[in-house]
Tab-separated table of C-alpha atoms and ligand atoms in Angstrom:
chain	number	residue	atom	x	y	z
A	1	MET	CA	-9.847	-21.126	4.607
A	2	SER	CA	-5.700	-20.135	5.273
A	3	LEU	CA	-3.971	-16.664	6.304
A	4	LYS	CA	-2.042	-17.106	2.645
A	5	GLY	CA	-0.145	-14.003	2.141
A	6	ILE	CA	-1.002	-12.244	5.436
A	7	LYS	CA	1.976	-10.472	7.384
A	8	ILE	CA	1.568	-10.575	10.957
A	9	ALA	CA	3.003	-8.062	12.975
A	10	LEU	CA	3.180	-10.102	16.724
A	11	GLY	CA	4.038	-8.305	19.646
A	12	VAL	CA	4.946	-10.922	22.971
A	13	THR	CA	4.237	-9.353	26.227
A	14	GLY	CA	5.511	-9.813	29.986
A	15	SER	CA	2.798	-12.614	30.732
A	16	ILE	CA	3.814	-16.851	31.439
A	17	ALA	CA	1.165	-17.484	28.406
A	18	ALA	CA	4.516	-15.851	26.458
A	19	TYR	CA	5.712	-19.513	26.620
A	20	LYS	CA	2.516	-20.768	23.748
A	21	THR	CA	3.746	-18.013	21.686
A	22	PRO	CA	6.951	-19.998	19.868
A	23	GLN	CA	3.653	-22.752	19.294
A	24	LEU	CA	1.907	-20.259	18.272
A	25	VAL	CA	4.021	-18.539	15.550
A	26	ARG	CA	4.370	-22.137	14.314
A	27	GLN	CA	1.130	-22.351	13.779
A	28	LEU	CA	0.192	-18.435	12.058
A	29	ILE	CA	3.286	-19.213	9.653
A	30	LYS	CA	1.589	-22.877	9.379
A	31	ALA	CA	-1.379	-21.366	8.211
A	32	GLY	CA	0.230	-18.882	5.374
A	33	ALA	CA	1.205	-16.074	8.173
A	34	GLU	CA	5.012	-13.760	7.620
A	35	VAL	CA	5.169	-13.069	10.888
A	36	LYS	CA	7.655	-10.939	12.948
A	37	VAL	CA	7.236	-10.442	16.366
A	38	ILE	CA	8.517	-7.747	18.535
A	39	CYS	CA	9.413	-8.551	22.367
A	40	THR	CA	8.633	-7.135	25.300
A	41	GLU	CA	12.015	-6.962	27.777
A	42	THR	CA	9.024	-8.787	30.356
A	43	ALA	CA	8.217	-11.093	27.758
A	44	THR	CA	11.705	-12.287	26.890
A	45	LYS	CA	12.037	-13.843	30.271
A	46	PHE	CA	9.230	-15.765	29.963
A	47	VAL	CA	9.908	-16.718	26.184
A	48	SER	CA	13.211	-17.082	24.424
A	49	SER	CA	13.559	-14.578	21.557
A	50	LEU	CA	16.024	-17.951	19.917
A	51	ALA	CA	13.049	-19.933	20.032
A	52	LEU	CA	10.650	-17.234	18.002
A	53	SER	CA	13.362	-15.873	15.948
A	54	THR	CA	14.232	-19.547	15.027
A	55	VAL	CA	10.001	-20.325	14.161
A	56	SER	CA	9.755	-17.012	12.574
A	57	LYS	CA	12.436	-16.406	10.473
A	58	HIS	CA	13.125	-12.881	11.602
A	59	PRO	CA	15.024	-11.214	14.191
A	60	VAL	CA	13.171	-10.605	17.036
A	61	LEU	CA	12.937	-7.075	17.391
A	62	ASN	CA	13.375	-5.646	21.342
A	63	ASN	CA	13.875	-2.135	21.575
A	64	ILE	CA	13.035	1.019	19.336
A	65	SER	CA	16.902	1.247	18.798
A	66	ASP	CA	19.813	-1.749	18.957
A	67	GLY	CA	23.544	0.480	19.251
A	68	ASP	CA	23.891	1.857	16.270
A	69	SER	CA	20.448	1.632	14.544
A	70	TRP	CA	17.288	1.945	15.170
A	71	ASN	CA	14.338	-0.246	14.793
A	72	ASN	CA	11.753	1.676	12.276
A	73	HIS	CA	7.987	1.331	14.396
A	74	VAL	CA	6.228	3.239	11.515
A	75	ALA	CA	7.579	1.171	8.646
A	76	LEU	CA	7.074	-2.182	10.446
A	77	GLY	CA	3.550	-0.535	11.327
A	78	ARG	CA	2.165	0.198	7.422
A	79	TRP	CA	4.738	-3.347	6.495
A	80	ALA	CA	1.681	-5.749	8.660
A	81	ASP	CA	-1.611	-6.503	7.431
A	82	ALA	CA	-2.567	-7.527	10.994
A	83	MET	CA	-1.085	-6.403	14.132
A	84	LEU	CA	-1.753	-9.442	17.035
A	85	ILE	CA	-0.952	-8.084	20.749
A	86	ALA	CA	-0.582	-11.883	22.601
A	87	PRO	CA	-0.300	-12.596	25.816
A	88	CYS	CA	-1.634	-8.555	26.302
A	89	SER	CA	0.065	-8.081	29.967
A	90	ALA	CA	-2.676	-5.751	31.959
A	91	ASN	CA	0.590	-3.867	32.222
A	92	THR	CA	0.378	-3.421	28.679
A	93	LEU	CA	-3.008	-3.562	28.074
A	94	ALA	CA	-3.497	0.221	30.227
A	95	LYS	CA	-0.213	1.873	27.706
A	96	LEU	CA	-2.545	0.586	24.708
A	97	ALA	CA	-5.527	2.045	26.414
A	98	HIS	CA	-3.902	5.534	26.776
A	99	GLY	CA	-0.962	5.424	23.766
A	100	LEU	CA	2.081	5.389	25.707
A	101	CYS	CA	4.941	4.004	23.386
A	102	ASP	CA	7.162	3.798	26.318
A	103	ASN	CA	8.868	0.497	24.992
A	104	LEU	CA	8.920	-0.873	20.635
A	105	LEU	CA	6.162	-2.429	21.021
A	106	GLY	CA	3.677	0.425	22.032
A	107	ALA	CA	5.589	2.603	18.670
A	108	VAL	CA	4.442	0.072	16.745
A	109	TYR	CA	1.086	-0.512	18.314
A	110	LEU	CA	0.424	3.326	17.516
A	111	SER	CA	1.789	3.856	13.458
A	112	ALA	CA	0.247	0.915	12.868
A	113	VAL	CA	-2.227	1.299	9.497
A	114	CYS	CA	-3.835	-2.122	9.863
A	115	PRO	CA	-6.444	-4.360	12.113
A	116	VAL	CA	-4.997	-5.241	15.239
A	117	PHE	CA	-5.984	-7.870	17.507
A	118	VAL	CA	-5.564	-8.157	21.321
A	119	ALA	CA	-4.810	-11.350	23.633
A	120	PRO	CA	-5.278	-11.084	27.049
A	121	ALA	CA	-3.868	-12.691	29.467
A	122	MET	CA	-3.645	-12.414	33.267
A	123	ASP	CA	-4.175	-13.644	36.887
A	124	GLU	CA	-8.963	-14.455	37.257
A	125	ASP	CA	-8.263	-10.566	39.708
A	126	MET	CA	-6.818	-8.547	37.674
A	127	TRP	CA	-9.076	-9.304	34.335
A	128	HIS	CA	-12.080	-8.530	36.549
A	129	HIS	CA	-11.089	-5.134	37.892
A	130	LYS	CA	-12.857	-2.330	36.915
A	131	SER	CA	-10.094	-0.572	35.325
A	132	THR	CA	-8.949	-3.860	32.966
A	133	GLN	CA	-12.346	-3.539	31.828
A	134	HIS	CA	-12.623	0.253	31.752
A	135	ASN	CA	-8.687	-0.350	29.601
A	136	ILE	CA	-10.804	-3.416	27.249
A	137	HIS	CA	-13.929	-1.083	26.861
A	138	THR	CA	-11.570	1.999	25.264
A	139	ILE	CA	-9.015	-0.252	22.972
A	140	SER	CA	-11.703	-1.483	21.596
A	141	ARG	CA	-13.693	1.681	20.772
A	142	TYR	CA	-10.517	2.628	19.730
A	143	GLY	CA	-11.338	-0.702	16.814
A	144	ASN	CA	-9.387	-3.329	18.409
A	145	ARG	CA	-10.527	-6.761	18.524
A	146	ILE	CA	-9.898	-8.510	21.685
A	147	ILE	CA	-9.673	-12.493	21.469
A	148	PRO	CA	-12.166	-13.494	24.077
A	149	VAL	CA	-9.995	-14.646	27.631
A	150	ALA	CA	-10.313	-18.089	28.250
A	151	PHE	CA	-11.686	-19.967	32.241
A	152	GLY	CA	-8.626	-22.481	32.802
A	153	GLU	CA	-6.412	-22.868	35.240
A	154	LEU	CA	-4.360	-19.609	35.966
A	155	ALA	CA	-0.766	-18.853	37.342
A	156	SER	CA	-1.370	-18.483	40.770
A	157	GLY	CA	-3.511	-21.909	40.560
A	158	LEU	CA	-6.919	-20.194	40.972
A	159	ILE	CA	-9.551	-21.365	37.967
A	160	GLY	CA	-11.188	-18.989	36.203
A	161	ASP	CA	-11.347	-15.789	33.654
A	162	GLY	CA	-8.121	-14.722	32.328
A	163	ARG	CA	-5.648	-17.157	30.444
A	164	MET	CA	-4.589	-16.195	26.974
A	165	ALA	CA	-7.270	-18.585	24.297
A	166	GLU	CA	-5.321	-21.279	22.794
A	167	PRO	CA	-3.003	-21.014	20.225
A	168	ASP	CA	-4.974	-22.323	17.402
A	169	ASP	CA	-8.139	-19.870	18.171
A	170	ILE	CA	-6.080	-16.998	18.231
A	171	VAL	CA	-5.748	-18.492	14.661
A	172	GLN	CA	-8.741	-19.422	13.796
A	173	TYR	CA	-10.147	-16.044	15.023
A	174	LEU	CA	-7.765	-14.455	12.941
A	175	ILE	CA	-8.726	-17.003	9.639
A	176	GLY	CA	-12.393	-16.163	10.288
A	177	PHE	CA	-11.345	-12.205	10.468
A	178	PHE	CA	-9.864	-12.616	6.745
A	179	SER	CA	-12.228	-14.519	5.705
A	180	GLN	CA	-14.772	-12.373	6.205
A	181	SER	CA	-13.304	-9.462	6.280
A	182	ASP	CA	-13.505	-7.376	1.729
A	183	SER	CA	-10.260	-5.220	3.221
A	184	LEU	CA	-7.656	-6.446	1.155
A	185	PRO	CA	-9.332	-7.626	-2.019
A	186	LEU	CA	-6.183	-8.000	-3.946
A	187	LEU	CA	-4.073	-9.561	-1.400
A	188	GLY	CA	-1.677	-11.813	-3.970
A	189	LYS	CA	-2.398	-9.519	-6.068
A	190	LYS	CA	0.517	-7.532	-7.953
A	191	ALA	CA	-0.815	-3.984	-9.553
A	192	LEU	CA	1.814	-1.170	-11.701
A	193	VAL	CA	1.068	1.923	-12.103
A	194	SER	CA	3.506	5.092	-14.000
A	195	ALA	CA	3.100	8.807	-12.446
A	196	GLY	CA	4.228	12.068	-13.056
A	197	PRO	CA	5.391	13.985	-15.660
A	198	THR	CA	8.910	12.716	-18.438
A	199	TYR	CA	10.756	14.893	-18.855
A	200	GLU	CA	13.380	14.870	-21.951
A	201	ARG	CA	16.913	15.992	-21.630
A	202	LEU	CA	18.005	19.360	-24.060
A	203	ASP	CA	21.188	20.115	-22.709
A	204	PRO	CA	23.134	19.517	-19.918
A	205	VAL	CA	20.777	22.823	-18.007
A	206	ARG	CA	16.918	22.290	-20.365
A	207	PHE	CA	14.297	20.008	-20.618
A	208	ILE	CA	10.777	19.214	-22.042
A	209	GLY	CA	8.380	18.047	-19.756
A	210	ASN	CA	4.720	18.843	-18.453
A	211	PHE	CA	2.914	20.962	-15.651
A	212	SER	CA	1.555	16.684	-14.310
A	213	THR	CA	2.458	16.373	-10.773
A	214	GLY	CA	1.411	13.433	-10.439
A	215	LYS	CA	-0.933	12.902	-7.614
A	216	MET	CA	-3.923	11.407	-9.772
A	217	GLY	CA	-1.352	8.304	-10.147
A	218	ILE	CA	0.489	8.673	-5.971
A	219	ALA	CA	-2.926	8.661	-5.200
A	220	LEU	CA	-3.921	5.259	-7.201
A	221	ALA	CA	-1.267	3.361	-6.328
A	222	GLU	CA	-1.446	3.795	-2.899
A	223	ASN	CA	-5.369	2.905	-2.554
A	224	LEU	CA	-4.235	-0.439	-4.623
A	225	ALA	CA	-1.512	-0.818	-1.577
A	226	GLN	CA	-4.517	0.181	0.884
A	227	LYS	CA	-6.498	-2.805	-0.650
A	228	GLY	CA	-3.060	-5.611	-0.563
A	229	ALA	CA	-2.258	-5.383	-3.911
A	230	ASP	CA	2.111	-5.435	-4.519
A	231	VAL	CA	2.323	-1.951	-5.965
A	232	THR	CA	5.091	-0.773	-7.911
A	233	LEU	CA	4.942	2.720	-9.130
A	234	VAL	CA	6.874	4.008	-11.404
A	235	LEU	CA	7.417	7.546	-11.036
A	236	GLY	CA	8.267	10.159	-13.343
A	237	PRO	CA	10.057	13.876	-12.046
A	238	THR	CA	7.959	15.597	-9.023
A	239	HIS	CA	8.505	16.002	-5.446
A	240	ILE	CA	5.397	13.868	-4.211
A	241	ARG	CA	5.992	10.479	-2.738
A	242	PRO	CA	3.797	7.940	-1.788
A	243	GLN	CA	3.103	7.826	2.729
A	244	ASN	CA	2.814	3.510	2.048
A	245	PRO	CA	6.506	2.216	2.246
A	246	ALA	CA	4.963	-0.774	0.820
A	247	ILE	CA	4.913	0.727	-2.655
A	248	HIS	CA	7.825	-0.445	-4.711
A	249	LEU	CA	8.588	3.070	-6.195
A	250	GLN	CA	11.277	3.605	-9.193
A	251	LEU	CA	12.359	7.026	-9.893
A	252	VAL	CA	12.750	7.054	-13.455
A	253	GLU	CA	13.496	10.449	-15.422
A	254	SER	CA	12.742	10.149	-19.196
A	255	ALA	CA	9.832	8.172	-21.163
A	256	SER	CA	12.296	5.668	-22.544
A	257	GLU	CA	13.728	5.214	-19.029
A	258	MET	CA	9.783	4.695	-18.245
A	259	TYR	CA	9.240	2.691	-20.984
A	260	ASP	CA	11.750	0.119	-19.790
A	261	ALA	CA	10.568	0.750	-16.651
A	262	CYS	CA	6.867	0.082	-16.877
A	263	ASN	CA	7.401	-3.159	-19.637
A	264	LYS	CA	9.845	-4.691	-17.330
A	265	ALA	CA	6.949	-5.010	-14.410
A	266	PHE	CA	4.133	-5.505	-16.301
A	267	THR	CA	4.779	-8.883	-17.429
A	268	HIS	CA	3.918	-10.301	-13.910
A	269	CYS	CA	0.956	-7.886	-12.869
A	270	ASP	CA	-2.408	-8.855	-12.432
A	271	ILE	CA	-3.965	-4.481	-13.273
A	272	THR	CA	-2.134	-1.764	-14.254
A	273	ILE	CA	-2.707	2.233	-14.717
A	274	MET	CA	-0.693	3.552	-16.693
A	275	ALA	CA	-1.483	7.892	-15.326
A	276	ALA	CA	1.636	9.156	-16.191
A	277	ALA	CA	1.785	12.193	-19.233
A	278	VAL	CA	4.167	11.203	-20.692
A	279	ALA	CA	6.201	13.042	-23.471
A	280	ASP	CA	4.923	12.536	-26.914
A	281	PHE	CA	8.397	13.876	-28.322
A	282	ARG	CA	12.098	14.045	-27.259
A	283	PRO	CA	14.655	16.522	-28.162
A	284	LYS	CA	16.387	13.985	-31.081
A	285	GLU	CA	20.350	14.667	-30.121
A	286	ILE	CA	21.077	16.281	-26.741
A	287	ALA	CA	23.550	18.833	-26.896
A	288	THR	CA	26.358	17.996	-24.303
A	289	ASP	CA	26.672	21.166	-23.936
A	290	LYS	CA	24.779	24.516	-23.273
A	291	ILE	CA	23.216	25.662	-25.891
A	292	LYS	CA	23.553	28.845	-26.279
A	293	LYS	CA	21.459	32.162	-27.744
A	294	THR	CA	23.582	32.817	-31.149
A	295	ASP	CA	20.569	33.741	-33.299
A	296	THR	CA	17.405	34.891	-32.314
A	297	THR	CA	15.872	32.103	-33.160
A	298	LEU	CA	15.759	28.173	-32.052
A	299	GLU	CA	14.989	25.194	-34.222
A	300	LEU	CA	13.738	21.671	-32.173
A	301	THR	CA	13.718	18.035	-34.570
A	302	LEU	CA	12.299	16.160	-31.875
A	303	GLU	CA	11.603	12.708	-32.677
A	304	LYS	CA	8.887	9.744	-31.142
A	305	ASN	CA	8.945	8.518	-28.172
A	306	LYS	CA	7.325	5.081	-27.359
A	307	ASP	CA	4.001	4.796	-26.478
A	308	ILE	CA	4.285	2.955	-23.302
A	309	LEU	CA	0.045	1.892	-22.580
A	310	ALA	CA	0.214	0.924	-27.009
A	311	HIS	CA	2.714	-1.179	-26.037
A	312	LEU	CA	1.700	-2.700	-22.840
A	313	GLY	CA	-1.570	-3.211	-25.488
A	314	SER	CA	-0.165	-5.154	-27.674
A	315	ILE	CA	1.647	-7.960	-25.231
A	316	LYS	CA	-1.639	-7.970	-22.443
A	317	LYS	CA	-2.874	-11.608	-21.745
A	318	ASN	CA	-6.339	-11.969	-21.094
A	319	ASN	CA	-6.116	-11.806	-17.205
A	320	GLN	CA	-4.796	-9.465	-17.339
A	321	ILE	CA	-6.427	-5.046	-16.585
A	322	LEU	CA	-4.546	-2.393	-18.329
A	323	VAL	CA	-6.244	1.439	-17.585
A	324	GLY	CA	-5.151	4.051	-19.695
A	325	PHE	CA	-5.787	8.324	-18.709
A	326	ALA	CA	-6.830	10.790	-21.621
A	327	LEU	CA	-6.657	14.391	-20.807
A	328	GLU	CA	-8.152	16.251	-23.755
A	329	THR	CA	-10.035	19.473	-24.136
A	330	ASN	CA	-11.633	19.297	-27.278
A	331	ASN	CA	-13.269	16.200	-28.280
A	332	GLU	CA	-13.015	14.436	-24.766
A	333	LYS	CA	-15.167	11.675	-24.926
A	334	LYS	CA	-14.825	10.530	-29.526
A	335	HIS	CA	-11.032	10.224	-28.953
A	336	ALA	CA	-10.564	9.033	-25.312
A	337	HIS	CA	-12.756	6.282	-27.757
A	338	GLN	CA	-10.095	5.771	-29.840
A	339	LYS	CA	-7.341	5.782	-27.268
A	340	LEU	CA	-9.159	3.015	-25.567
A	341	VAL	CA	-9.711	0.602	-29.265
A	342	GLN	CA	-5.767	1.690	-30.364
A	343	LYS	CA	-4.014	1.236	-27.114
A	344	ASN	CA	-6.438	-1.977	-26.602
A	345	ALA	CA	-6.788	-0.945	-22.884
A	346	ASP	CA	-9.747	-1.762	-21.086
A	347	TYR	CA	-10.289	1.293	-19.557
A	348	ILE	CA	-9.351	4.663	-20.272
A	349	VAL	CA	-10.018	7.172	-17.967
A	350	LEU	CA	-11.265	10.527	-18.974
A	351	ASN	CA	-10.013	14.034	-17.614
A	352	SER	CA	-11.197	16.623	-19.862
A	353	LEU	CA	-9.457	20.170	-19.188
A	354	ARG	CA	-12.637	21.890	-19.457
A	355	ASP	CA	-13.726	21.331	-16.556
A	356	GLU	CA	-12.700	22.873	-13.565
A	357	GLY	CA	-11.434	21.036	-10.637
A	358	ALA	CA	-9.663	18.351	-12.945
A	359	GLY	CA	-6.091	18.641	-14.441
A	360	PHE	CA	-2.576	18.742	-12.979
A	361	GLY	CA	-1.694	19.891	-9.831
A	362	GLY	CA	-4.321	20.313	-7.796
A	363	ASP	CA	-6.072	17.573	-5.335
A	364	THR	CA	-9.512	17.279	-7.195
A	365	ASN	CA	-10.759	15.671	-10.211
A	366	LYS	CA	-13.610	14.638	-12.629
A	367	VAL	CA	-13.491	12.394	-14.255
A	368	SER	CA	-15.515	9.873	-16.589
A	369	ILE	CA	-14.742	5.388	-16.719
A	370	LEU	CA	-14.794	4.898	-20.749
A	371	GLN	CA	-14.829	0.632	-21.484
A	372	LYS	CA	-15.291	-1.221	-24.563
A	373	ASP	CA	-18.642	-2.119	-24.484
A	374	GLY	CA	-19.335	1.650	-24.947
A	375	GLN	CA	-20.501	2.380	-21.294
A	376	ILE	CA	-19.413	5.374	-19.424
A	377	LYS	CA	-18.971	5.893	-15.937
A	378	GLU	CA	-19.073	9.777	-15.425
A	379	LEU	CA	-17.362	10.410	-11.664
A	380	PRO	CA	-18.796	13.983	-9.632
A	381	LEU	CA	-15.911	16.705	-8.722
A	382	LEU	CA	-14.014	14.343	-5.776
A	383	SER	CA	-10.948	15.024	-3.781
A	384	LYS	CA	-7.725	12.670	-6.166
A	385	THR	CA	-7.892	10.430	-3.603
A	386	ALA	CA	-11.532	9.853	-3.426
A	387	THR	CA	-11.325	9.290	-7.678
A	388	ALA	CA	-8.889	6.852	-7.290
A	389	GLU	CA	-10.777	4.795	-4.958
A	390	ALA	CA	-13.642	5.381	-7.090
A	391	ILE	CA	-11.476	4.590	-9.910
A	392	ILE	CA	-10.695	0.971	-8.585
A	393	ALA	CA	-13.897	-0.130	-7.062
A	394	TYR	CA	-15.222	0.528	-10.411
A	395	ILE	CA	-12.408	-1.746	-11.857
A	396	LEU	CA	-13.148	-4.642	-9.318
A	397	GLN	CA	-16.787	-4.393	-9.232
A	398	ASP	CA	-16.690	-4.928	-13.009
B	1	CTP	N1	0.452	7.280	-22.790
B	1	CTP	C1	1.905	6.254	-23.233
B	1	CTP	N2	3.530	6.707	-23.280
B	1	CTP	C2	3.107	7.719	-24.124
B	1	CTP	C3	2.463	8.399	-24.812
B	1	CTP	C4	0.666	8.646	-23.745
B	1	CTP	O1	2.136	4.995	-22.401
B	1	CTP	N3	4.592	7.735	-25.612
B	1	CTP	C5	-0.534	7.010	-21.893
B	1	CTP	C6	-1.102	8.256	-20.929
B	1	CTP	O2	0.097	7.528	-19.848
B	1	CTP	C7	-1.896	7.387	-21.005
B	1	CTP	C8	-2.433	7.569	-22.220
B	1	CTP	O3	-1.560	6.739	-22.715
B	1	CTP	O4	-2.451	6.558	-20.238
B	1	CTP	C9	-3.325	8.540	-23.243
B	1	CTP	O5	-1.937	9.764	-23.037
B	1	CTP	P1	-2.740	10.979	-23.624
B	1	CTP	O6	-1.588	12.050	-23.460
B	1	CTP	O7	-3.813	12.009	-23.335
B	1	CTP	O8	-2.675	10.800	-25.399
B	1	CTP	P2	-1.783	10.675	-26.656
B	1	CTP	O9	-1.113	8.832	-26.577
B	1	CTP	O10	-0.411	10.992	-26.230
B	1	CTP	O11	-1.738	11.527	-27.134
B	1	CTP	P3	-2.028	12.625	-27.660
B	1	CTP	O12	-1.381	13.485	-27.121
B	1	CTP	O13	-2.092	12.980	-29.643
B	1	CTP	O14	-3.464	13.760	-27.449
């Protein structure tokens, strides 16, 4: 049981228990986590940033901006697989309960899309005060997990409730959470997704392309990243971008650029989904000057592009999952099955342009998933986000 590969944003606030946080960081790292620390101004009076940056091997962040540079709280909130606020003072607790955002910690908290764990620390009377208990109740209702306070000697000299849980107990709490959790089933896995159209240049101002917008592939990349995978998205020319900053985005234009990018990333990937609408042909020659309309007709000679999916299918190892798409207009299942076999994919996701709400551009899709053994899973008309979830859930349960 460990925290292997889990990225933790640790928020440290102004409480005497902050002196235990270098030890906490050490233990989190020992359990396999990567830790980035954010301190409030008061926290730095109880624990040195130097100690925390030394043990975490990352600079300690304090303010929304440092001089001329801006600490991107959204990126940090989305980088983290878990946010831990330990110790959490009564003051910060009240801010969390009310969405106050007057420091970097508050901004990261409001931007975090991961589970948040709060280890409160304060004197006994503060802990039992109605407003504190109300705030604890409020943040629990928001879905935050409260790591119970310990009983013992307090900074006031009194004995009672309110001590921050010991670093060991906090680490065990997180390990317990992540070992039960199935929310990150692809943690530690690498995934590759191709999406969007490709443009094949004709001359300096024209290209041959298609109507793909990349929405389906982007939704798949987002879903894989949400499940904890380390995702590379090779994206053809489209204005749509993934939201998740953890996705490694590689922008390409032509089929041959897409081939190079996919071929390079593929070897290390556990799951590969080729959702791009790749042009099958490219102009044999790209005119250096704009083609003029001198004649009444224009003949173009096209040559075949390499088939990326077929190439990856030919080099794929047994432990790699390879998924292709097929967009068909007639004899859909027969053509999709041929692609499955010829390209040595494990699954083909079939869209038919005859189905209303399926295909390019829209926000919905209606697909069937074909497998080599002849099994076919038909999905209803769903949003592209829900289709992505259903496709990946199907592959994972298989
Ligand atoms: N594909 C690819 N490289 C190509 C052409 C297609 O990787 N040069 C992939 C697509 O990303 C998709 C699958 O192959 O995953 C099927 O694409 P599709 O356009 O439906 O079929 P094609 O193989 O191009 O066959 P056809 O156009 O004749 O239907």
